[in-house]
Short mmCIF file of C-alpha atoms in Angstrom, two decimals:
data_model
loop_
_atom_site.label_atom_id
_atom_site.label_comp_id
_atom_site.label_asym_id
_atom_site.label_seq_id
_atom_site.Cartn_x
_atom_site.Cartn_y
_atom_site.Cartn_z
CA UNK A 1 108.65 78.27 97.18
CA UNK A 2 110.42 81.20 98.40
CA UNK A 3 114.26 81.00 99.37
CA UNK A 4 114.46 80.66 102.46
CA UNK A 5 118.75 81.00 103.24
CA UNK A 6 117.99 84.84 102.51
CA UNK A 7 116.13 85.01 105.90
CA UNK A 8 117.91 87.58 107.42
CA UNK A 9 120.17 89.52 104.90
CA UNK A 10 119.65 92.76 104.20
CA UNK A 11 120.27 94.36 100.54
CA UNK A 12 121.80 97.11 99.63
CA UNK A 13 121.07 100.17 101.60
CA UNK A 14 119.81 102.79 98.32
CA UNK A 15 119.43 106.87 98.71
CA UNK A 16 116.21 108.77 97.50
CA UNK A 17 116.22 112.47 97.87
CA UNK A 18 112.35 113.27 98.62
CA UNK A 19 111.62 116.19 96.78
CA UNK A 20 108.59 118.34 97.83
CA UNK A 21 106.74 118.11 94.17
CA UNK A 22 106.52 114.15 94.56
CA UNK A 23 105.00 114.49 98.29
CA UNK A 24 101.89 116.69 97.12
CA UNK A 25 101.68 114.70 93.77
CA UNK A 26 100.87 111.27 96.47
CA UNK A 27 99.02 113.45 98.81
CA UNK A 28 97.07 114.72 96.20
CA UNK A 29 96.50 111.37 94.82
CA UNK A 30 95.13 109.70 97.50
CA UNK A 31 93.33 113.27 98.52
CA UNK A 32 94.86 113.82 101.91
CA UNK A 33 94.94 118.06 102.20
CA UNK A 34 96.26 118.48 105.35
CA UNK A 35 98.31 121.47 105.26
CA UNK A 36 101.44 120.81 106.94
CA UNK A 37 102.55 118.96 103.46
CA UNK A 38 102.66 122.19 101.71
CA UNK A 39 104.26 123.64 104.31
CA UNK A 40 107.03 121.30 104.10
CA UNK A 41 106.56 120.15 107.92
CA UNK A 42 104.98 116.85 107.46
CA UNK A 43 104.77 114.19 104.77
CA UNK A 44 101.77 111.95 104.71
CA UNK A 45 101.93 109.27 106.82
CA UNK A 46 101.83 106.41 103.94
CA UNK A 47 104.87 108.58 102.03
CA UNK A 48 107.12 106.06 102.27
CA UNK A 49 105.90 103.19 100.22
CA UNK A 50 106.68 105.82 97.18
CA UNK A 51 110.23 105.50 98.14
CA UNK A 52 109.85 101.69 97.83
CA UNK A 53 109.08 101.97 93.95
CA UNK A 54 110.76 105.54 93.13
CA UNK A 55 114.11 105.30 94.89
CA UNK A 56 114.94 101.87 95.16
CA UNK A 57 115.26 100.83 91.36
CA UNK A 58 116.65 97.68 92.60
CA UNK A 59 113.31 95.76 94.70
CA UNK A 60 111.86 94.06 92.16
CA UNK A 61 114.95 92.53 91.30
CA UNK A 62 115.83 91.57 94.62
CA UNK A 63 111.86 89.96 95.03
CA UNK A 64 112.50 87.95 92.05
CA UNK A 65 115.56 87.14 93.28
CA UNK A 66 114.03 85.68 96.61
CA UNK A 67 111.63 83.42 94.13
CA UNK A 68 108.61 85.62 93.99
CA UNK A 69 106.03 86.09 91.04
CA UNK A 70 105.48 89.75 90.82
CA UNK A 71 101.82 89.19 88.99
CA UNK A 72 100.86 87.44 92.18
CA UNK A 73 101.62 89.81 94.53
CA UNK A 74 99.30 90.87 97.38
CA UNK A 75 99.93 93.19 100.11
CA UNK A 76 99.12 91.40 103.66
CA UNK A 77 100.36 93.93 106.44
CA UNK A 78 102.01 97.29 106.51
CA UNK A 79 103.07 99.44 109.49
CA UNK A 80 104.94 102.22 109.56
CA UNK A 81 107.16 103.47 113.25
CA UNK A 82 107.95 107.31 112.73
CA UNK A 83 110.98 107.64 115.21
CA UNK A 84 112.30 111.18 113.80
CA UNK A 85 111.28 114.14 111.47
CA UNK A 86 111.76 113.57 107.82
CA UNK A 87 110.89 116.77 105.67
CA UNK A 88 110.68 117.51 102.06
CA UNK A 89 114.65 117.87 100.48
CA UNK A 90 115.80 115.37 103.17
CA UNK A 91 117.76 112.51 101.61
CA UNK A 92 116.84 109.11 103.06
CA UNK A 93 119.15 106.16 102.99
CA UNK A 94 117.19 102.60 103.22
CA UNK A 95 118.54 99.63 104.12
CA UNK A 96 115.77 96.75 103.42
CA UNK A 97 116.24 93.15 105.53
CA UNK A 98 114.64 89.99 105.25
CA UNK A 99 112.64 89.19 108.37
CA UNK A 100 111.10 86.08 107.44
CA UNK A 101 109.91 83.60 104.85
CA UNK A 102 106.81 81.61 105.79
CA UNK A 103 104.00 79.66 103.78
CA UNK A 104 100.28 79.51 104.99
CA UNK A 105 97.15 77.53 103.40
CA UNK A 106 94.49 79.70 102.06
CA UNK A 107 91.15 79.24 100.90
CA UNK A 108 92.33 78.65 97.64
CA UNK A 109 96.00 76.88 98.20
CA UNK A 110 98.92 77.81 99.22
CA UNK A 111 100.57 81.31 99.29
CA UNK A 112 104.43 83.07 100.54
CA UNK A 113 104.41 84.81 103.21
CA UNK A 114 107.47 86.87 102.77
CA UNK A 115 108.09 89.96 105.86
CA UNK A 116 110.23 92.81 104.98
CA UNK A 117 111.58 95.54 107.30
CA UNK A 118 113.04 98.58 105.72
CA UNK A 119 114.95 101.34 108.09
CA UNK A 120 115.12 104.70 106.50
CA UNK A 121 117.67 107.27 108.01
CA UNK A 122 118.37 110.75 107.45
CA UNK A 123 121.91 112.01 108.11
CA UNK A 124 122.80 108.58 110.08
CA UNK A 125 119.46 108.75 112.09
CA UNK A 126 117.42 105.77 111.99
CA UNK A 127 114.23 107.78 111.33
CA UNK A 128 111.52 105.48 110.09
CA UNK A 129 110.84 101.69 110.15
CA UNK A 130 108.56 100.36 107.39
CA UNK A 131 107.88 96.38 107.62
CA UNK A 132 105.53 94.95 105.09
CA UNK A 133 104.08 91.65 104.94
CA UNK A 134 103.87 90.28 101.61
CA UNK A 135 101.70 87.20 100.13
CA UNK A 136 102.52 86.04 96.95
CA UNK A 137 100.10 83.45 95.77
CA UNK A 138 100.49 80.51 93.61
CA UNK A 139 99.22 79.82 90.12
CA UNK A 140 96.15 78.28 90.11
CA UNK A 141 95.12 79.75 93.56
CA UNK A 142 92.87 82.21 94.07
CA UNK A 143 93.31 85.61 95.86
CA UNK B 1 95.26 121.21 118.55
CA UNK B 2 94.17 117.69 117.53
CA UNK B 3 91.24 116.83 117.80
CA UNK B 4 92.12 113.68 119.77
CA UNK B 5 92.82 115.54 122.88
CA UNK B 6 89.75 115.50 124.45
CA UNK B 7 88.99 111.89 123.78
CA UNK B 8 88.83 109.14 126.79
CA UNK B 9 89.81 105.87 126.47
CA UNK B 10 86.81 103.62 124.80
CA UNK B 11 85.66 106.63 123.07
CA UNK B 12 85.16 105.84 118.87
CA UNK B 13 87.03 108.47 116.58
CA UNK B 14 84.36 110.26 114.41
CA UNK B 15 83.89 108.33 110.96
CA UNK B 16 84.90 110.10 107.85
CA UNK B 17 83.82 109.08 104.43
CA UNK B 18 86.32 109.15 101.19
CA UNK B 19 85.68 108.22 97.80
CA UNK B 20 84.27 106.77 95.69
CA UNK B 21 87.53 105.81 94.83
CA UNK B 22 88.33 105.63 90.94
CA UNK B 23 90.10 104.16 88.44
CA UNK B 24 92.08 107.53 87.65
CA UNK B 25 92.26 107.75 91.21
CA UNK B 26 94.04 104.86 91.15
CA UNK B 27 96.47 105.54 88.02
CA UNK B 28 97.37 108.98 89.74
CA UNK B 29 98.18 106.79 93.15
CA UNK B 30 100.37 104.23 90.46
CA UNK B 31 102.57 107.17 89.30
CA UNK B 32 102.43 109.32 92.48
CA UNK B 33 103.39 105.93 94.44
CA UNK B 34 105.79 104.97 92.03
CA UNK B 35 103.85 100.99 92.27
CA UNK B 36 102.83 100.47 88.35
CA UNK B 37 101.46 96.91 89.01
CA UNK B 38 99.33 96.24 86.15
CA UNK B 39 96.71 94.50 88.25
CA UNK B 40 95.77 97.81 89.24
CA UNK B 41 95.69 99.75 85.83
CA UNK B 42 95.06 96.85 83.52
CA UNK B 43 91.80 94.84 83.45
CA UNK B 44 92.69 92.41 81.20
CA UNK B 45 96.26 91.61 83.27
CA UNK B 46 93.95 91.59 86.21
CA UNK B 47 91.17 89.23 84.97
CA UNK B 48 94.43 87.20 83.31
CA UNK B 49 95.84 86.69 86.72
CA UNK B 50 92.55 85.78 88.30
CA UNK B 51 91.45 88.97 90.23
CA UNK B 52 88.49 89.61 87.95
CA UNK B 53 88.87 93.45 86.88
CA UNK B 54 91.59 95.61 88.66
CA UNK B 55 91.75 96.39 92.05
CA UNK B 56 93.16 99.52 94.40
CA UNK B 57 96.70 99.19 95.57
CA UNK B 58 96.51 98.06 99.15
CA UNK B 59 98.57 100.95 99.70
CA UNK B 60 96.14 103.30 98.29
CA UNK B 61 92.98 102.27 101.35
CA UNK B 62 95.80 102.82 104.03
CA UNK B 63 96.79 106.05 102.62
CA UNK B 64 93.20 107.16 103.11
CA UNK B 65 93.23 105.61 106.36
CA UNK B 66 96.82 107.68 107.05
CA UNK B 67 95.13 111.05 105.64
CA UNK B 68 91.98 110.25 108.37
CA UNK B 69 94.60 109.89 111.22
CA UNK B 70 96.57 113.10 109.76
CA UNK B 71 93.79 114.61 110.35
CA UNK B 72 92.45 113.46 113.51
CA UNK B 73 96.04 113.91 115.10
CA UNK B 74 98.13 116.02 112.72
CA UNK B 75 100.82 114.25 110.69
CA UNK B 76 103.73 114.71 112.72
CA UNK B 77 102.13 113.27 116.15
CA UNK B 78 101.88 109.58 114.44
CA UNK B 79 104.16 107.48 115.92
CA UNK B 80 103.00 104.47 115.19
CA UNK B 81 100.44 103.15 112.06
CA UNK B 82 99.76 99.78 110.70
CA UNK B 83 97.64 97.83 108.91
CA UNK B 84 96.11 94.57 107.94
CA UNK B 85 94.73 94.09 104.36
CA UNK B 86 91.71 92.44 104.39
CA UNK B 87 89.74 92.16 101.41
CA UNK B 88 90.28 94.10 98.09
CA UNK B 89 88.75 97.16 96.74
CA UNK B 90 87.18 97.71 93.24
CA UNK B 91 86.90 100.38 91.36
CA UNK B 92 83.56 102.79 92.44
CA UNK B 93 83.66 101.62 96.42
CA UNK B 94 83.59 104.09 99.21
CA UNK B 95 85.60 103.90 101.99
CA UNK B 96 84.66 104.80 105.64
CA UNK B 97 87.51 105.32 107.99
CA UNK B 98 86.95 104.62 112.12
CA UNK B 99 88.41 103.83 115.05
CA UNK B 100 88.61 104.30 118.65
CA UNK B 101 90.94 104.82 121.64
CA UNK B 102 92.30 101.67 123.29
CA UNK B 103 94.20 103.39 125.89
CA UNK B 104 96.07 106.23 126.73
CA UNK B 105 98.77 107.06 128.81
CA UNK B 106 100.14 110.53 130.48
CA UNK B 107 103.96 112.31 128.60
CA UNK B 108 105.13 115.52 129.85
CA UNK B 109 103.76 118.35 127.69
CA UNK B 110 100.62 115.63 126.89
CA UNK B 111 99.43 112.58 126.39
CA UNK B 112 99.73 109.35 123.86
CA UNK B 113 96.91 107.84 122.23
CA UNK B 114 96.72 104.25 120.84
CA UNK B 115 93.50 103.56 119.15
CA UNK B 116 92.16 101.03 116.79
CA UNK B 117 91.19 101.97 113.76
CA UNK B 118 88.96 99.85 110.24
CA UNK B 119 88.73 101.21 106.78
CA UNK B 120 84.98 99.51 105.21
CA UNK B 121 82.95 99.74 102.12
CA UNK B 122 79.63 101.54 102.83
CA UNK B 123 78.47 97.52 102.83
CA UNK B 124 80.46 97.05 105.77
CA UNK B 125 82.62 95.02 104.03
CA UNK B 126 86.63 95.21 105.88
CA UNK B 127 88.91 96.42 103.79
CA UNK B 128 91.84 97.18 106.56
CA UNK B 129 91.90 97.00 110.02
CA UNK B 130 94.82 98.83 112.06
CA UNK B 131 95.98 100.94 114.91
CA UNK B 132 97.84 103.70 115.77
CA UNK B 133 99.86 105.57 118.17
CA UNK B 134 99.57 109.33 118.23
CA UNK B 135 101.07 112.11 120.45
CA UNK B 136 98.71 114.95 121.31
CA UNK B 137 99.83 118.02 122.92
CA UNK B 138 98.29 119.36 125.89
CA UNK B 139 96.03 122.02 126.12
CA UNK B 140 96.97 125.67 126.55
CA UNK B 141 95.07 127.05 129.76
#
């Protein structure tokens, strides 16, 4: 079981400078050449779930905080809202909130259904809105 | 121009193939992404925590699905992209990225797109279904 009074906080906002070397090392990874990247007009669209891991050195302490099992993680839904330009050597501020805490029966038993929304701005602009579903299933469960 | 400016509502968005994805594929996609989950690098953590042999991140099939749309409309006309994870992918699976318009609606200077879109294994297996809304410019005359 997940805690459920966190429903609604939001941790504390963290800064990530995106540097142009890391956004052609994950579009090269994943094999997306589009052009713009290199040009420093674009980043690919996914770019964002690097900042997740690379600039925010405090989520996985705030998951286990919230009760979760990081080896039973599964990703359920992701979607991104661009609302502004963000470009390589922008510095992005992100501010993650707790949208929900749910529970669901699966095939296998019972999982967490835990919704994130994370709100990136650059210079005070709210300029993208990531909000990720995650399941977290039990032990003895399947996937 | 995208290529998503001639398309009518109902029309499908040309397929594009990717892969097979890897297992180094997927260790460059850990460190690029920054998500070191050992369930994706580790096949003994993997078959430990009952997934049977390590599987892509999530993230990784919708990043293929994002570099299809980049594509399609050019990265900085998304407005809009999510997705659903639907079943897992393995190690040696190709994935085949489609969609199709749902509807689209008239902005000065062009027009927005939403469209549907479904990342499969060549099986036809549904890795990730999602949609998308995407700006495309008009014409020049």
């Amino acid at each position: 079981m997940l805690d459920r009074s966190a429903v609604g906080a939001t941790f504390p906002p963290f800064e990530y400078r995106i540097d142009p070397g890391e956004i052609l090392a994950f579009a090269a990874a994943i094999g997306d050449q589009h052009p713009a990247y290199a040009a420093g007009e674009a980043l690919p669209p996914t770019m964002a779930t690097a900042w997740v891991h690379r600039g925010n050195p405090r989520f996985h302490q705030h998951l286990i905080d919230l009760g979760v099992n990081l080896a039973m993680v599964l990703h359920g839904e992701e979607e991104f809202s661009y609302l502004a330009p963000i470009r390589a050597g922008d510095t992005v501020s992100g501010a993650v909130t707790v949208l929900s805490i749910d529970e669901k029966a699966g095939r296998s038993g019972a999982m967490d259904l835990l919704e994130l929304e994370t709100t990136y701005a650059v210079g005070g602009v709210p300029s993208l809105v990531a909000r990720s579903l995650i399941v977290v299933r039990r032990p003895g469960g399947g996937a | 121009m995208s290529e998503l400016a001639t398309l009518a509502a109902g029309d499908e968005l040309p397929a594009r193939r990717f892969g097979p994805v890897t297992q180094e594929q997927i260790n460059a996609y850990a460190e690029a992404s920054g998500d070191m989950n050992p369930i994706h690098r580790d096949p003994e953590f993997a078959a430990m925590v009952g997934l049977g042999g390590t599987i892509a991140h999530g993230m990784l099939v919708m990043g293929l699905a994002g570099a299809y749309l980049a594509e399609l409309a050019g990265p900085a006309n998304l407005r809009q992209f999510g997705a659903r994870f639907k079943a897992m992918t393995r190690p040696g699976e190709t994935i085949v990225c489609s969609g199709r318009v749902t509807e689209i609606s008239d902005e000065p200077g062009g027009r927005v797109l939403r469209c549907e879109i479904r990342a499969a294994n060549e099986a036809g297996e549904i890795k990730l279904t999602g949609h998308c809304v995407a700006f495309a410019a008009k014409e020049e005359r």
